[in-house]
Coordinates of C-alpha atoms and ligand atoms in Angstrom, one line a residue:
M89 CA 0.2 -0.2 -0.1
N90 CA 1.0 3.5 -0.9
I91 CA 0.8 7.4 0.4
N92 CA -1.0 9.5 -1.6
N93 CA -0.9 12.4 0.1
A94 CA 1.2 14.0 2.8
E95 CA 0.9 17.5 3.8
F96 CA 3.2 19.3 6.1
I97 CA 1.1 20.8 8.9
K98 CA 3.4 22.5 11.5
S99 CA 6.7 22.9 13.2
A100 CA 6.0 22.7 17.2
A101 CA 9.2 24.5 19.3
N102 CA 7.0 24.7 22.0
P103 CA 4.7 22.6 23.9
K104 CA 1.5 24.3 23.3
D105 CA 1.8 23.7 19.9
F106 CA 2.2 19.9 20.0
I107 CA -0.9 17.5 18.0
T108 CA -2.7 15.3 20.6
A109 CA -2.8 12.0 18.7
V110 CA -6.6 11.9 17.9
M111 CA -5.7 10.4 15.4
P112 CA -2.4 7.6 14.4
T113 CA 0.3 9.2 15.1
I114 CA 4.1 8.0 14.2
V115 CA 6.7 9.5 16.0
F116 CA 10.1 9.5 14.3
A117 CA 13.4 9.7 16.2
G118 CA 16.7 9.3 15.4
K119 CA 20.4 10.8 15.8
S120 CA 21.4 13.2 13.2
N121 CA 22.8 12.0 9.9
V122 CA 21.3 8.5 10.6
G123 CA 18.8 9.2 7.9
K124 CA 15.3 10.0 9.7
S125 CA 14.3 12.5 6.7
S126 CA 15.7 9.9 3.7
V127 CA 13.4 6.9 5.8
I128 CA 10.3 9.3 5.8
N129 CA 11.0 10.4 2.4
R130 CA 11.2 6.6 1.2
L131 CA 8.1 5.9 3.0
L132 CA 5.8 8.8 1.2
N133 CA 7.8 8.0 -2.1
R134 CA 9.1 11.3 -2.1
K135 CA 12.4 12.9 -2.9
N136 CA 12.6 15.8 -0.6
F137 CA 9.6 16.2 1.3
A138 CA 11.4 15.6 5.0
R139 CA 14.4 17.7 3.7
V140 CA 17.4 15.7 3.6
G141 CA 20.8 16.8 4.7
Q142 CA 19.7 19.5 6.8
S143 CA 22.6 21.1 8.9
P144 CA 22.0 18.9 11.5
G145 CA 21.1 19.9 15.0
K146 CA 20.0 23.1 13.5
T147 CA 16.2 22.0 13.7
V148 CA 14.6 22.0 17.5
H149 CA 11.0 21.6 16.1
V150 CA 8.8 18.7 16.2
N151 CA 7.5 19.0 12.6
Y152 CA 4.1 17.7 11.9
F153 CA 3.4 15.9 8.4
L154 CA -0.4 14.7 8.0
I155 CA -0.6 11.4 5.7
D156 CA -3.7 10.9 3.8
K157 CA -6.1 12.9 5.9
K158 CA -5.9 9.5 8.6
A159 CA -2.0 9.8 10.2
Y160 CA 0.2 12.3 11.3
F161 CA 3.8 11.4 10.7
V162 CA 6.0 13.7 13.4
D163 CA 9.3 13.8 12.7
L164 CA 11.4 14.6 16.0
P165 CA 14.4 16.9 15.9
G166 CA 17.5 14.8 15.7
Y167 CA 20.0 14.6 18.3
G168 CA 23.6 13.8 18.8
Y169 CA 25.4 16.3 16.6
A170 CA 28.6 17.1 18.2
K171 CA 28.9 20.9 16.8
V172 CA 26.0 21.9 18.4
S173 CA 26.0 24.7 20.5
K174 CA 24.8 24.2 24.5
T175 CA 21.7 26.8 24.2
E176 CA 20.6 24.3 21.2
R177 CA 21.1 21.3 23.1
D178 CA 19.4 22.3 26.4
R179 CA 16.5 23.5 24.1
W180 CA 16.2 19.7 22.4
G181 CA 16.5 18.1 26.3
R182 CA 13.9 20.5 27.6
L183 CA 11.7 19.9 24.1
M184 CA 11.8 16.3 24.4
E185 CA 11.0 16.3 28.2
Q186 CA 7.9 17.9 27.5
F187 CA 7.3 15.9 24.6
F188 CA 8.0 12.7 26.4
A189 CA 5.9 13.8 29.6
R190 CA 2.8 13.6 28.0
D191 CA 1.1 10.3 27.2
D192 CA -1.3 11.4 24.7
L193 CA 1.4 12.3 21.7
I194 CA 2.3 9.1 20.2
T195 CA 0.4 5.9 19.0
L196 CA 3.5 4.0 17.5
G197 CA 7.2 5.1 18.0
V198 CA 9.8 4.7 15.2
M199 CA 13.0 5.2 16.3
I200 CA 16.0 4.9 13.6
V201 CA 19.7 3.8 14.6
D202 CA 22.5 3.2 12.3
S203 CA 22.9 -0.6 11.4
R204 CA 26.5 0.0 11.2
H205 CA 27.2 0.9 14.3
K206 CA 26.6 0.5 18.4
P207 CA 24.1 2.7 19.6
T208 CA 25.1 5.5 20.8
A209 CA 24.7 6.7 24.8
D210 CA 21.7 9.3 23.2
D211 CA 20.3 6.5 21.8
V212 CA 20.1 4.4 24.8
T213 CA 18.1 7.7 26.0
M214 CA 16.0 7.9 23.6
A215 CA 14.9 4.3 23.5
N216 CA 14.4 4.3 27.5
W217 CA 11.8 7.4 26.5
F218 CA 10.0 5.8 24.0
K219 CA 10.2 2.6 26.4
A220 CA 8.6 4.6 29.3
T221 CA 5.3 5.7 27.3
Q222 CA 4.9 1.8 26.9
C223 CA 3.5 2.6 23.6
P224 CA 4.3 0.5 20.7
L225 CA 7.9 0.8 19.2
V226 CA 9.5 -0.4 16.2
I227 CA 13.5 0.3 15.5
V228 CA 14.6 0.7 12.5
A229 CA 18.5 -0.1 11.7
N230 CA 19.0 1.8 8.5
K231 CA 21.8 2.0 6.1
V232 CA 22.0 -2.0 6.0
D233 CA 23.2 -1.6 2.4
K234 CA 26.3 -0.6 4.0
L235 CA 26.8 -3.7 5.6
K236 CA 27.8 -7.2 4.7
K237 CA 24.9 -9.8 4.4
S238 CA 27.1 -11.8 7.6
E239 CA 27.3 -8.6 9.4
I240 CA 23.4 -8.2 9.5
E241 CA 22.6 -10.2 12.3
P242 CA 25.3 -9.4 14.4
N243 CA 24.8 -5.8 14.7
L244 CA 20.8 -6.4 15.2
A245 CA 21.5 -8.4 17.8
L246 CA 24.0 -5.7 19.2
I247 CA 21.5 -2.8 18.7
R248 CA 18.9 -5.3 20.8
E249 CA 21.4 -5.9 23.7
T250 CA 22.9 -1.9 23.7
L251 CA 19.3 -0.8 23.8
E252 CA 17.9 -3.6 25.6
L253 CA 14.9 -3.9 23.7
P254 CA 12.6 -7.0 24.5
E255 CA 12.0 -9.4 22.2
S256 CA 8.5 -7.6 21.5
I257 CA 10.1 -5.1 19.9
K258 CA 11.1 -5.2 16.3
I259 CA 13.8 -4.3 14.5
L260 CA 13.8 -4.0 10.8
P261 CA 17.0 -3.8 8.8
F262 CA 16.2 -1.1 6.3
S263 CA 17.9 1.3 3.7
A264 CA 16.3 4.2 2.8
E265 CA 18.6 4.3 -0.1
K266 CA 17.7 0.9 -1.6
G267 CA 14.2 0.7 -0.4
T268 CA 14.7 -2.8 1.4
G269 CA 12.6 -2.8 4.2
K270 CA 10.1 -0.3 3.3
D271 CA 7.4 -2.8 3.2
E272 CA 7.9 -3.9 6.9
L273 CA 7.7 -0.4 7.8
M274 CA 4.8 0.2 6.3
G275 CA 3.1 -2.7 7.3
E276 CA 4.1 -2.0 10.6
I277 CA 2.8 1.5 10.6
L278 CA -0.4 0.9 8.8
S279 CA -1.8 -1.6 11.6
Y280 CA -2.2 1.4 13.7
V281 CA -3.6 3.4 11.0
K282 CA -7.4 2.7 10.9
K283 CA -8.6 1.4 7.4
P284 CA -11.2 3.5 5.4
Ligands
GDP270 P1 18.7 12.7 8.8 O1 19.5 13.9 9.6 O2 18.4 11.9 10.0 O3 17.2 13.3 8.4 O4 19.7 12.2 7.6 P2 19.6 12.4 6.5 O5 18.2 11.6 5.7 O6 19.7 13.9 5.5 O7 20.3 11.5 6.0 C1 21.9 11.9 6.1 C2 22.9 11.1 5.0 O8 22.9 9.6 5.0 C3 22.4 11.5 3.8 O9 24.2 11.7 3.0 C4 21.5 10.5 3.2 O10 22.1 10.5 1.7 C5 22.4 9.2 3.7 N1 21.8 7.7 3.6 C6 20.2 8.2 4.3 N2 19.9 7.0 4.5 C7 20.9 6.0 4.0 C8 20.9 5.0 3.7 O11 19.9 4.0 3.8 N3 21.9 4.1 3.0 C9 23.3 5.1 2.7 N4 23.9 4.0 2.2 N5 22.9 6.3 3.1 C10 21.9 6.7 3.4

């Protein structure tokens, strides 16, 4: 199944602008440069909708997209970019604390990690925030096109171990570049979106 229509709704820099999940609300998170925009664009079959290659860490906003008028995709600001100022980092931390303090903003969390590397301390923090909400969560292990076949399983195991994920949380090998895993991720997302 494909998405036909995606519409930018707003950028929230302030908790009062968060949108309550009255519609299925799919929340995407990941460190800067992990390919979060590319994953969203791949799902939407668009080249440059969620912007790719933005100056990392510059966008401390929660971006809302309305998908086929029946779900929201929520793009959380990327994290972990070394060159970002302390002010920006603090702004990020505050906004994320305010976001995850609410229990009515997320239907499904989609956390994107780099399939090539052990998740960072920031990734662990983000995974813990998601776990604390008790909302369903799926992990996307992106850039799998850069791995040898034999490296995939051990890397997924390292991700599971580092993020302390129970077996009930799926890790999907993914390549935004090649489209690997798109149908599986779309299937997960659609299982939370009501059919017309
Ligand atoms: P964001 O900062 O997380 O939104 O990351 P972007 O979507 O801007 O991607 C960061 C860089 O990684 C860009 O140069 C992308 O072309 C590249 N990239 C994203 N996904 C993949 C992937 O699956 N495979 C490869 N090889 N590169 C990717």
